mmCIF file of C-alpha atoms and ligand atoms in Angstrom:
data_model
loop_
_atom_site.group_PDB
_atom_site.id
_atom_site.type_symbol
_atom_site.label_atom_id
_atom_site.label_comp_id
_atom_site.label_asym_id
_atom_site.label_seq_id
_atom_site.Cartn_x
_atom_site.Cartn_y
_atom_site.Cartn_z
ATOM 1 C CA MET A 1 10.664 25.387 -24.583
ATOM 2 C CA SER A 2 8.292 26.117 -21.777
ATOM 3 C CA HIS A 3 8.271 23.553 -18.998
ATOM 4 C CA ALA A 4 5.393 21.520 -17.713
ATOM 5 C CA TYR A 5 5.506 23.151 -14.290
ATOM 6 C CA LEU A 6 4.895 20.537 -11.604
ATOM 7 C CA ASP A 7 6.614 22.321 -8.735
ATOM 8 C CA TYR A 8 3.789 24.351 -7.178
ATOM 9 C CA ALA A 9 4.892 23.340 -3.682
ATOM 10 C CA ALA A 10 8.164 25.219 -4.287
ATOM 11 C CA THR A 11 6.386 28.296 -5.575
ATOM 12 C CA ALA A 12 3.227 28.917 -7.591
ATOM 13 C CA PRO A 13 2.676 31.180 -10.580
ATOM 14 C CA VAL A 14 1.527 34.672 -9.632
ATOM 15 C CA HIS A 15 -2.078 35.380 -10.666
ATOM 16 C CA ASP A 16 -2.570 38.138 -13.259
ATOM 17 C CA GLU A 17 -5.016 39.892 -10.901
ATOM 18 C CA VAL A 18 -2.273 39.937 -8.258
ATOM 19 C CA ILE A 19 0.247 41.475 -10.648
ATOM 20 C CA GLU A 20 -2.277 44.171 -11.572
ATOM 21 C CA ALA A 21 -3.085 44.956 -7.935
ATOM 22 C CA MET A 22 0.623 45.108 -7.061
ATOM 23 C CA ALA A 23 1.427 47.322 -10.041
ATOM 24 C CA ALA A 24 -1.332 49.740 -9.005
ATOM 25 C CA ALA A 25 0.053 49.838 -5.455
ATOM 26 C CA LEU A 26 3.616 50.401 -6.704
ATOM 27 C CA ARG A 27 2.521 53.349 -8.824
ATOM 28 C CA GLU A 28 1.316 55.250 -5.758
ATOM 29 C CA VAL A 29 3.614 56.876 -3.234
ATOM 30 C CA GLY A 30 2.882 56.742 0.471
ATOM 31 C CA ASN A 31 4.113 55.152 3.677
ATOM 32 C CA PRO A 32 1.220 53.597 5.650
ATOM 33 C CA SER A 33 2.602 55.236 8.809
ATOM 34 C CA SER A 34 2.485 58.764 7.363
ATOM 35 C CA VAL A 35 -0.442 60.915 8.434
ATOM 36 C CA HIS A 36 -0.901 62.852 5.165
ATOM 37 C CA GLY A 37 -3.258 61.878 2.343
ATOM 38 C CA PRO A 38 -0.870 59.603 0.409
ATOM 39 C CA GLY A 39 0.059 57.898 3.672
ATOM 40 C CA ARG A 40 -3.590 57.409 4.612
ATOM 41 C CA ARG A 41 -4.330 55.938 1.177
ATOM 42 C CA ALA A 42 -1.412 53.526 1.588
ATOM 43 C CA ARG A 43 -2.758 52.605 5.036
ATOM 44 C CA ALA A 44 -6.193 51.953 3.518
ATOM 45 C CA ARG A 45 -4.673 49.547 0.954
ATOM 46 C CA LEU A 46 -2.722 47.790 3.677
ATOM 47 C CA GLU A 47 -5.793 47.361 5.871
ATOM 48 C CA ALA A 48 -7.944 46.162 2.955
ATOM 49 C CA ALA A 49 -5.360 43.444 2.246
ATOM 50 C CA ARG A 50 -5.302 42.536 5.939
ATOM 51 C CA ARG A 51 -9.094 42.140 5.950
ATOM 52 C CA ALA A 52 -8.995 39.985 2.797
ATOM 53 C CA LEU A 53 -6.405 37.640 4.276
ATOM 54 C CA ALA A 54 -8.169 37.511 7.643
ATOM 55 C CA THR A 55 -11.457 36.601 5.902
ATOM 56 C CA ALA A 56 -9.753 33.787 3.974
ATOM 57 C CA LEU A 57 -8.339 32.412 7.236
ATOM 58 C CA ASP A 58 -11.429 32.945 9.365
ATOM 59 C CA ALA A 59 -9.407 35.198 11.665
ATOM 60 C CA SER A 60 -9.725 38.719 12.983
ATOM 61 C CA PRO A 61 -7.783 41.358 10.986
ATOM 62 C CA ASP A 62 -6.254 42.715 14.198
ATOM 63 C CA SER A 63 -4.650 39.360 14.885
ATOM 64 C CA LEU A 64 -2.655 39.277 11.671
ATOM 65 C CA VAL A 65 1.047 40.196 11.595
ATOM 66 C CA PHE A 66 2.574 40.622 8.135
ATOM 67 C CA THR A 67 6.101 39.227 7.777
ATOM 68 C CA SER A 68 8.659 38.694 5.034
ATOM 69 C CA GLY A 69 7.373 35.161 4.407
ATOM 70 C CA GLY A 70 6.595 31.804 5.964
ATOM 71 C CA THR A 71 10.123 31.450 7.310
ATOM 72 C CA GLU A 72 9.914 34.649 9.337
ATOM 73 C CA ALA A 73 6.382 33.842 10.506
ATOM 74 C CA ASN A 74 7.605 30.444 11.766
ATOM 75 C CA GLN A 75 10.526 32.013 13.575
ATOM 76 C CA LEU A 76 8.365 34.722 15.129
ATOM 77 C CA ALA A 77 6.169 31.915 16.456
ATOM 78 C CA LEU A 78 9.181 30.019 17.812
ATOM 79 C CA ALA A 79 10.319 33.151 19.646
ATOM 80 C CA GLN A 80 7.140 32.966 21.740
ATOM 81 C CA ALA A 81 8.606 30.005 23.638
ATOM 82 C CA ARG A 82 10.708 32.752 25.280
ATOM 83 C CA GLY A 83 13.534 30.344 25.993
ATOM 84 C CA GLY A 84 11.298 27.524 27.236
ATOM 85 C CA PRO A 85 11.315 23.986 25.820
ATOM 86 C CA VAL A 86 9.945 23.536 22.302
ATOM 87 C CA MET A 87 8.417 20.409 20.781
ATOM 88 C CA VAL A 88 7.942 19.979 17.029
ATOM 89 C CA SER A 89 6.957 17.185 14.693
ATOM 90 C CA ALA A 90 9.958 15.469 13.107
ATOM 91 C CA VAL A 91 8.759 16.420 9.623
ATOM 92 C CA GLU A 92 8.536 20.206 9.985
ATOM 93 C CA HIS A 93 9.959 22.541 7.353
ATOM 94 C CA PRO A 94 13.650 23.489 7.802
ATOM 95 C CA SER A 95 12.532 27.040 8.699
ATOM 96 C CA LEU A 96 11.383 25.520 12.007
ATOM 97 C CA LEU A 97 13.736 22.574 12.454
ATOM 98 C CA ASP A 98 16.924 24.485 11.684
ATOM 99 C CA ALA A 99 15.795 27.484 13.733
ATOM 100 C CA ALA A 100 15.192 25.292 16.796
ATOM 101 C CA PRO A 101 17.871 22.612 16.671
ATOM 102 C CA GLU A 102 17.397 21.911 20.383
ATOM 103 C CA ALA A 103 13.647 21.276 19.980
ATOM 104 C CA LEU A 104 12.348 17.854 20.879
ATOM 105 C CA ARG A 105 11.222 16.086 17.699
ATOM 106 C CA VAL A 106 8.070 14.027 17.914
ATOM 107 C CA PRO A 107 8.182 10.928 15.697
ATOM 108 C CA VAL A 108 5.774 10.259 12.854
ATOM 109 C CA THR A 109 4.345 6.969 11.612
ATOM 110 C CA ALA A 110 5.515 5.271 8.401
ATOM 111 C CA ASP A 111 2.789 7.280 6.620
ATOM 112 C CA GLY A 112 4.240 10.532 7.903
ATOM 113 C CA VAL A 113 1.479 11.271 10.426
ATOM 114 C CA LEU A 114 2.298 12.564 13.911
ATOM 115 C CA ASP A 115 2.338 9.707 16.417
ATOM 116 C CA LEU A 116 -0.248 11.109 18.837
ATOM 117 C CA GLU A 117 0.381 8.527 21.560
ATOM 118 C CA THR A 118 4.080 9.328 21.765
ATOM 119 C CA PHE A 119 3.235 13.019 21.432
ATOM 120 C CA GLU A 120 1.085 12.871 24.555
ATOM 121 C CA LEU A 121 3.726 10.962 26.522
ATOM 122 C CA LEU A 122 6.373 13.526 25.527
ATOM 123 C CA LEU A 123 4.071 16.423 26.437
ATOM 124 C CA ALA A 124 3.601 15.041 29.942
ATOM 125 C CA ARG A 125 7.305 14.356 30.368
ATOM 126 C CA HIS A 126 8.749 17.603 28.943
ATOM 127 C CA ARG A 127 5.955 20.144 29.461
ATOM 128 C CA PRO A 128 6.998 22.311 26.501
ATOM 129 C CA ALA A 129 6.306 26.035 26.405
ATOM 130 C CA LEU A 130 5.568 25.822 22.685
ATOM 131 C CA VAL A 131 4.486 23.063 20.324
ATOM 132 C CA SER A 132 4.573 23.345 16.538
ATOM 133 C CA VAL A 133 2.811 20.928 14.192
ATOM 134 C CA MET A 134 2.388 21.671 10.483
ATOM 135 C CA LEU A 135 -0.906 21.235 8.662
ATOM 136 C CA ALA A 136 0.367 19.815 5.348
ATOM 137 C CA ASN A 137 3.852 18.542 4.733
ATOM 138 C CA ASN A 138 5.813 20.293 1.989
ATOM 139 C CA GLU A 139 7.373 17.089 0.618
ATOM 140 C CA THR A 140 4.609 14.505 0.889
ATOM 141 C CA GLY A 141 1.447 16.607 1.229
ATOM 142 C CA VAL A 142 0.490 14.461 4.260
ATOM 143 C CA LEU A 143 -1.956 16.217 6.602
ATOM 144 C CA GLN A 144 -1.365 16.252 10.338
ATOM 145 C CA PRO A 145 -4.016 15.887 13.046
ATOM 146 C CA VAL A 146 -3.426 19.476 14.144
ATOM 147 C CA ARG A 147 -6.691 19.965 16.015
ATOM 148 C CA GLU A 148 -6.163 16.826 18.119
ATOM 149 C CA ALA A 149 -2.516 17.725 18.747
ATOM 150 C CA ALA A 150 -3.490 21.279 19.713
ATOM 151 C CA GLY A 151 -6.068 20.019 22.238
ATOM 152 C CA LEU A 152 -3.496 17.737 23.871
ATOM 153 C CA ALA A 153 -0.777 20.394 23.907
ATOM 154 C CA ARG A 154 -3.086 23.005 25.390
ATOM 155 C CA ARG A 155 -4.074 20.582 28.152
ATOM 156 C CA HIS A 156 -0.390 20.459 29.073
ATOM 157 C CA GLY A 157 -0.131 24.251 29.106
ATOM 158 C CA ALA A 158 1.734 24.784 25.817
ATOM 159 C CA LEU A 159 1.215 27.498 23.237
ATOM 160 C CA VAL A 160 0.414 25.883 19.895
ATOM 161 C CA HIS A 161 1.715 26.962 16.490
ATOM 162 C CA CYS A 162 0.803 25.513 13.112
ATOM 163 C CA ASP A 163 2.741 26.011 9.874
ATOM 164 C CA ALA A 164 -0.059 26.148 7.315
ATOM 165 C CA VAL A 165 2.148 27.454 4.483
ATOM 166 C CA GLN A 166 1.512 24.451 2.198
ATOM 167 C CA ALA A 167 -2.105 23.904 3.183
ATOM 168 C CA PHE A 168 -3.449 27.437 2.816
ATOM 169 C CA GLY A 169 -5.235 27.860 -0.500
ATOM 170 C CA LYS A 170 -5.482 24.111 -1.111
ATOM 171 C CA MET A 171 -7.965 23.299 1.649
ATOM 172 C CA PRO A 172 -10.020 25.337 4.128
ATOM 173 C CA VAL A 173 -7.736 26.719 6.830
ATOM 174 C CA SER A 174 -9.195 28.335 9.917
ATOM 175 C CA LEU A 175 -7.318 29.432 13.014
ATOM 176 C CA ALA A 176 -10.367 28.738 15.174
ATOM 177 C CA GLY A 177 -11.111 25.445 13.425
ATOM 178 C CA LEU A 178 -7.613 24.193 14.091
ATOM 179 C CA ASP A 179 -7.761 25.486 17.679
ATOM 180 C CA VAL A 180 -4.204 26.824 17.555
ATOM 181 C CA ASP A 181 -2.680 30.003 18.991
ATOM 182 C CA MET A 182 -0.556 30.921 15.962
ATOM 183 C CA LEU A 183 -0.637 30.036 12.286
ATOM 184 C CA SER A 184 1.927 30.754 9.539
ATOM 185 C CA VAL A 185 1.024 31.411 5.911
ATOM 186 C CA SER A 186 2.972 32.589 2.871
ATOM 187 C CA ALA A 187 1.850 34.474 -0.246
ATOM 188 C CA HIS A 188 3.941 32.754 -2.903
ATOM 189 C CA LYS A 189 2.247 29.382 -2.422
ATOM 190 C CA ILE A 190 -1.191 30.804 -3.246
ATOM 191 C CA GLY A 191 -0.492 32.859 -6.362
ATOM 192 C CA GLY A 192 0.891 35.897 -4.549
ATOM 193 C CA PRO A 193 4.456 37.213 -4.564
ATOM 194 C CA ALA A 194 7.420 35.682 -2.707
ATOM 195 C CA GLY A 195 8.735 37.623 0.273
ATOM 196 C CA VAL A 196 5.411 38.174 2.072
ATOM 197 C CA GLY A 197 3.826 36.046 4.752
ATOM 198 C CA ALA A 198 1.843 36.402 7.924
ATOM 199 C CA LEU A 199 1.605 35.061 11.415
ATOM 200 C CA VAL A 200 -2.016 34.854 12.495
ATOM 201 C CA LEU A 201 -2.644 35.082 16.232
ATOM 202 C CA ARG A 202 -5.464 33.890 18.428
ATOM 203 C CA GLU A 203 -7.428 36.975 19.483
ATOM 204 C CA GLY A 204 -5.985 38.496 22.608
ATOM 205 C CA LEU A 205 -2.628 36.693 22.355
ATOM 206 C CA GLU A 206 0.209 39.118 23.092
ATOM 207 C CA ILE A 207 3.489 38.263 21.407
ATOM 208 C CA ALA A 208 7.063 39.434 21.842
ATOM 209 C CA ALA A 209 8.513 41.099 18.735
ATOM 210 C CA ARG A 210 11.742 39.747 17.220
ATOM 211 C CA GLN A 211 12.232 42.880 15.177
ATOM 212 C CA ARG A 212 11.953 46.229 16.981
ATOM 213 C CA GLY A 213 12.038 49.755 15.622
ATOM 214 C CA GLY A 214 9.274 51.838 14.084
ATOM 215 C CA GLY A 215 6.426 50.119 15.874
ATOM 216 C CA GLN A 216 4.660 48.852 12.748
ATOM 217 C CA GLU A 217 2.220 45.943 12.919
ATOM 218 C CA ARG A 218 1.106 47.064 16.403
ATOM 219 C CA LYS A 219 4.693 46.819 17.634
ATOM 220 C CA ARG A 220 4.714 43.113 16.782
ATOM 221 C CA ARG A 221 7.014 43.413 13.746
ATOM 222 C CA ALA A 222 8.861 46.634 13.006
ATOM 223 C CA GLY A 223 9.882 47.831 9.542
ATOM 224 C CA THR A 224 8.108 49.737 6.765
ATOM 225 C CA GLU A 225 5.561 47.348 5.332
ATOM 226 C CA ASN A 226 6.101 45.697 1.932
ATOM 227 C CA LEU A 227 2.903 47.330 0.751
ATOM 228 C CA ALA A 228 2.833 46.072 -2.837
ATOM 229 C CA GLY A 229 3.618 42.545 -1.636
ATOM 230 C CA ILE A 230 0.923 42.725 1.025
ATOM 231 C CA VAL A 231 -1.602 44.063 -1.489
ATOM 232 C CA GLY A 232 -0.690 41.104 -3.736
ATOM 233 C CA PHE A 233 -1.106 38.697 -0.814
ATOM 234 C CA GLY A 234 -4.548 40.155 -0.074
ATOM 235 C CA ARG A 235 -5.641 39.819 -3.709
ATOM 236 C CA ALA A 236 -4.339 36.244 -3.891
ATOM 237 C CA ALA A 237 -6.234 35.432 -0.677
ATOM 238 C CA GLU A 238 -9.446 36.639 -2.334
ATOM 239 C CA LEU A 239 -8.891 34.139 -5.138
ATOM 240 C CA VAL A 240 -8.191 30.977 -3.113
ATOM 241 C CA GLY A 241 -11.779 29.755 -3.258
ATOM 242 C CA ARG A 242 -11.985 29.620 -7.027
ATOM 243 C CA HIS A 243 -9.789 26.582 -7.693
ATOM 244 C CA ASP A 244 -11.165 23.094 -8.349
ATOM 245 C CA TRP A 245 -8.980 20.845 -6.216
ATOM 246 C CA GLN A 246 -11.011 17.745 -7.026
ATOM 247 C CA ARG A 247 -9.913 18.130 -10.657
ATOM 248 C CA VAL A 248 -6.298 18.457 -9.519
ATOM 249 C CA ARG A 249 -6.663 15.419 -7.242
ATOM 250 C CA SER A 250 -7.884 13.330 -10.215
ATOM 251 C CA LEU A 251 -4.869 14.424 -12.254
ATOM 252 C CA ARG A 252 -2.487 13.604 -9.395
ATOM 253 C CA ASP A 253 -4.156 10.225 -8.875
ATOM 254 C CA ARG A 254 -3.869 9.404 -12.595
ATOM 255 C CA LEU A 255 -0.186 10.283 -12.523
ATOM 256 C CA GLU A 256 0.403 8.018 -9.516
ATOM 257 C CA GLY A 257 -1.727 5.207 -10.932
ATOM 258 C CA ASP A 258 0.160 5.243 -14.224
ATOM 259 C CA VAL A 259 3.571 5.310 -12.536
ATOM 260 C CA LEU A 260 2.626 2.316 -10.392
ATOM 261 C CA GLY A 261 1.179 0.521 -13.414
ATOM 262 C CA HIS A 262 4.456 0.835 -15.307
ATOM 263 C CA CYS A 263 6.664 0.283 -12.293
ATOM 264 C CA PRO A 264 4.957 -1.684 -9.506
ATOM 265 C CA GLU A 265 8.039 -1.347 -7.323
ATOM 266 C CA ALA A 266 7.668 2.462 -7.240
ATOM 267 C CA ARG A 267 6.501 3.912 -3.922
ATOM 268 C CA ILE A 268 4.260 6.852 -3.158
ATOM 269 C CA HIS A 269 5.296 8.103 0.267
ATOM 270 C CA GLY A 270 2.376 8.854 2.566
ATOM 271 C CA ALA A 271 -0.164 7.448 0.085
ATOM 272 C CA ALA A 272 -2.198 5.780 2.835
ATOM 273 C CA ALA A 273 -2.563 8.981 4.858
ATOM 274 C CA PRO A 274 -4.877 11.923 4.212
ATOM 275 C CA ARG A 275 -2.987 14.172 1.794
ATOM 276 C CA LEU A 276 -3.291 17.421 -0.111
ATOM 277 C CA ALA A 277 -4.785 16.983 -3.596
ATOM 278 C CA THR A 278 -1.695 18.403 -5.210
ATOM 279 C CA THR A 279 1.388 16.569 -4.037
ATOM 280 C CA SER A 280 3.017 13.258 -4.857
ATOM 281 C CA CYS A 281 6.272 12.128 -3.295
ATOM 282 C CA LEU A 282 7.365 9.346 -5.527
ATOM 283 C CA ALA A 283 10.284 6.905 -5.262
ATOM 284 C CA THR A 284 11.631 5.114 -8.326
ATOM 285 C CA PRO A 285 13.987 2.451 -6.939
ATOM 286 C CA GLY A 286 17.459 2.459 -8.476
ATOM 287 C CA VAL A 287 17.143 5.876 -10.152
ATOM 288 C CA ALA A 288 18.747 8.650 -8.083
ATOM 289 C CA ALA A 289 16.616 11.736 -7.533
ATOM 290 C CA ASP A 290 19.177 14.059 -9.162
ATOM 291 C CA THR A 291 19.234 11.831 -12.280
ATOM 292 C CA GLN A 292 15.440 12.019 -12.397
ATOM 293 C CA LEU A 293 15.388 15.784 -11.934
ATOM 294 C CA MET A 294 17.931 16.314 -14.711
ATOM 295 C CA ALA A 295 16.248 13.932 -17.169
ATOM 296 C CA LEU A 296 12.850 15.455 -16.459
ATOM 297 C CA ASP A 297 14.239 18.970 -16.800
ATOM 298 C CA LEU A 298 15.814 18.102 -20.173
ATOM 299 C CA ALA A 299 12.428 16.782 -21.263
ATOM 300 C CA GLY A 300 10.799 20.032 -20.174
ATOM 301 C CA VAL A 301 9.280 18.927 -16.876
ATOM 302 C CA ALA A 302 9.961 20.857 -13.653
ATOM 303 C CA VAL A 303 9.759 18.881 -10.390
ATOM 304 C CA SER A 304 11.755 18.901 -7.131
ATOM 305 C CA ALA A 305 13.521 16.542 -4.799
ATOM 306 C CA GLY A 306 13.063 16.634 -1.062
ATOM 307 C CA SER A 307 16.151 18.512 -0.115
ATOM 308 C CA ALA A 308 19.351 19.701 -1.698
ATOM 309 C CA CYS A 309 22.591 19.899 0.218
ATOM 310 C CA SER A 310 24.988 22.788 -0.204
ATOM 311 C CA SER A 311 27.011 21.151 -2.989
ATOM 312 C CA GLY A 312 23.878 21.210 -5.130
ATOM 313 C CA ARG A 313 23.657 17.420 -5.028
ATOM 314 C CA ILE A 314 20.541 15.943 -3.577
ATOM 315 C CA GLY A 315 20.747 14.196 -0.231
ATOM 316 C CA PRO A 316 18.074 11.910 1.222
ATOM 317 C CA SER A 317 15.209 13.927 2.643
ATOM 318 C CA PRO A 318 15.076 14.180 6.464
ATOM 319 C CA VAL A 319 11.266 14.025 6.155
ATOM 320 C CA LEU A 320 11.437 10.636 4.447
ATOM 321 C CA LEU A 321 14.084 9.391 6.870
ATOM 322 C CA ALA A 322 11.799 10.416 9.762
ATOM 323 C CA MET A 323 9.084 8.260 8.141
ATOM 324 C CA GLY A 324 11.480 5.307 8.319
ATOM 325 C CA VAL A 325 12.102 5.228 4.561
ATOM 326 C CA GLU A 326 15.394 3.488 3.779
ATOM 327 C CA GLU A 327 18.144 5.921 2.834
ATOM 328 C CA THR A 328 18.657 4.398 -0.616
ATOM 329 C CA LEU A 329 14.956 4.667 -1.438
ATOM 330 C CA ALA A 330 14.746 8.193 0.004
ATOM 331 C CA ALA A 331 17.592 9.179 -2.335
ATOM 332 C CA CYS A 332 15.482 8.002 -5.297
ATOM 333 C CA SER A 333 12.455 10.106 -4.350
ATOM 334 C CA ILE A 334 11.124 13.184 -6.096
ATOM 335 C CA ARG A 335 8.247 15.553 -5.374
ATOM 336 C CA VAL A 336 5.721 16.228 -8.101
ATOM 337 C CA SER A 337 3.389 19.045 -7.078
ATOM 338 C CA LEU A 338 0.453 20.162 -9.186
ATOM 339 C CA GLY A 339 -1.611 23.316 -8.958
ATOM 340 C CA TRP A 340 -4.584 25.170 -10.356
ATOM 341 C CA GLY A 341 -2.875 25.618 -13.740
ATOM 342 C CA SER A 342 -1.936 21.940 -14.173
ATOM 343 C CA GLY A 343 -3.644 19.959 -16.903
ATOM 344 C CA GLU A 344 -3.692 16.560 -18.566
ATOM 345 C CA LYS A 345 -0.858 17.614 -20.899
ATOM 346 C CA ASP A 346 1.459 18.311 -17.979
ATOM 347 C CA VAL A 347 0.787 14.872 -16.542
ATOM 348 C CA ASP A 348 1.269 13.254 -19.970
ATOM 349 C CA ARG A 349 4.562 15.019 -20.418
ATOM 350 C CA PHE A 350 5.745 13.932 -16.995
ATOM 351 C CA LEU A 351 4.715 10.332 -17.635
ATOM 352 C CA ALA A 352 6.415 10.200 -21.060
ATOM 353 C CA ALA A 353 9.682 11.585 -19.688
ATOM 354 C CA TRP A 354 9.613 9.489 -16.538
ATOM 355 C CA LEU A 355 8.821 6.287 -18.456
ATOM 356 C CA ALA A 356 11.601 6.939 -21.003
ATOM 357 C CA LEU A 357 14.078 7.338 -18.139
ATOM 358 C CA TRP A 358 12.764 4.274 -16.312
ATOM 359 C CA GLN A 359 13.187 2.156 -19.437
ATOM 360 C CA ARG A 360 16.661 3.610 -20.165
ATOM 361 C CA LYS A 361 17.650 2.559 -16.667
ATOM 362 C CA GLY A 362 16.595 -0.994 -17.474
ATOM 363 C CA GLY A 363 13.257 -0.876 -15.685
ATOM 364 C CA ARG A 364 10.891 -3.645 -16.694
ATOM 365 C CA ASP A 365 7.474 -2.318 -17.587
ATOM 366 C CA PRO A 366 4.643 -4.830 -17.126
ATOM 367 C CA ALA A 367 2.346 -2.485 -19.045
ATOM 368 C CA ALA A 368 4.559 -2.693 -22.148
ATOM 369 C CA ARG A 369 3.330 -6.235 -22.802
ATOM 370 C CA GLY A 370 -0.279 -5.166 -23.035
ATOM 371 C CA ALA A 371 -1.947 -1.940 -23.981
ATOM 372 C CA PRO A 372 -0.322 1.189 -22.533
ATOM 373 C CA LEU A 373 -1.945 2.385 -19.310
ATOM 374 C CA SER A 374 -2.419 5.836 -20.748
ATOM 375 C CA LYS A 375 -1.468 7.540 -23.974
ATOM 376 C CA PRO A 376 1.380 9.836 -23.084
ATOM 377 C CA ALA A 377 1.812 12.887 -25.255
ATOM 378 C CA PRO A 378 4.988 13.109 -27.377
ATOM 379 C CA MET A 379 8.013 14.453 -25.550
ATOM 380 C CA ALA A 380 8.467 18.209 -25.582
ATOM 381 C CA SER A 381 10.286 19.493 -28.619
HETATM 382 N N1 LIG B 1 6.826 26.173 5.725
HETATM 383 C C1 LIG B 1 6.545 25.315 4.738
HETATM 384 C C2 LIG B 1 5.771 24.082 5.030
HETATM 385 C C3 LIG B 1 7.016 25.570 3.447
HETATM 386 O O1 LIG B 1 6.765 24.699 2.474
HETATM 387 C C4 LIG B 1 7.761 26.756 3.213
HETATM 388 C C5 LIG B 1 8.295 27.054 1.861
HETATM 389 O O2 LIG B 1 8.528 26.185 1.074
HETATM 390 C C6 LIG B 1 7.987 27.622 4.281
HETATM 391 C C7 LIG B 1 7.506 27.304 5.518
HETATM 392 C C8 LIG B 1 8.770 28.883 4.095
HETATM 393 O O3 LIG B 1 7.992 29.882 3.483
HETATM 394 P P1 LIG B 1 8.712 31.106 2.726
HETATM 395 O O4 LIG B 1 9.293 30.558 1.475
HETATM 396 O O5 LIG B 1 7.601 32.076 2.476
HETATM 397 O O6 LIG B 1 9.731 31.655 3.655
#
């Protein structure tokens, strides 16, 4: 049984064009640092991918540092605080929060948006060396006022980093447009391979390497480049403009509308804030997230919960707790994330499985008394 895949925020399917480009790169020998012909051809492929990614991000190719993913890009950015105080939003990805446990966390509103007033007060009081605010949240899809935050932070002398891993590919992302010094992106969220990312730098910004050795990436990140991965990232970056996110937004909105129609007590976290078209963070009161994940998985629907603790059981998401969501409701929240390949059938299959579970758990469905809100497809066989 193939699943209805509604977990694009975790990782997206790799585009066929990307697989072909990577396979072609893997078939050729050559280290981009070697001066002979094969080396120069490898270098040419690397630089072509760099230009493609830079074009997609409205950045200069020279200001792009390839990394092993979004996590490494975030941590390379954090290293630029060079021991000085760091300030981050309270809803950042664990690759920032766990890497900077001492960082001052700026609160967010109940909708998950950075509280700019408090942010400014904290900037004046703590004068951080580095500030990091994500563009789109990985659990809720909520967008942050990065440009405004960057302007304020810069006025207080801080370097500004933005984790754009979830946003890139789903909305226009421009380093200059966001007015930040550093921006993280990752290939596997845009139809490229996992294990490749980049930190994009404002032109002229000198950074300290975390990884030293062979001097690759202009001495900003040593280690022989993951050429096939980078080639795949470049190809995926060329394809970001072709997706119809308005179509995906309509699907996501239908899914949310139908859930709320059947279960008015359900909650969509961050629904009142500007959000990505793809993501829905949805609480079904009284039904634990792990129960939902298992029931949906059995019915052939792949979704995620906010966070999983080491035992494999799901704990309440720190993002939702930071938004002031009650712990019991946070523990009943799942993330449904759509992508370019999602269709009506995927939404129907989710709704059929979710509704069956909701009714098994004794949920009262006001829609059951009248006509159904939508016609869900039969459950997966
Ligand atoms: N930042 C955000 C917002 C993410 O969603 C993720 C991955 O889920 C990362 C960073 C980490 O990226 P990677 O998986 O490439 O290390």
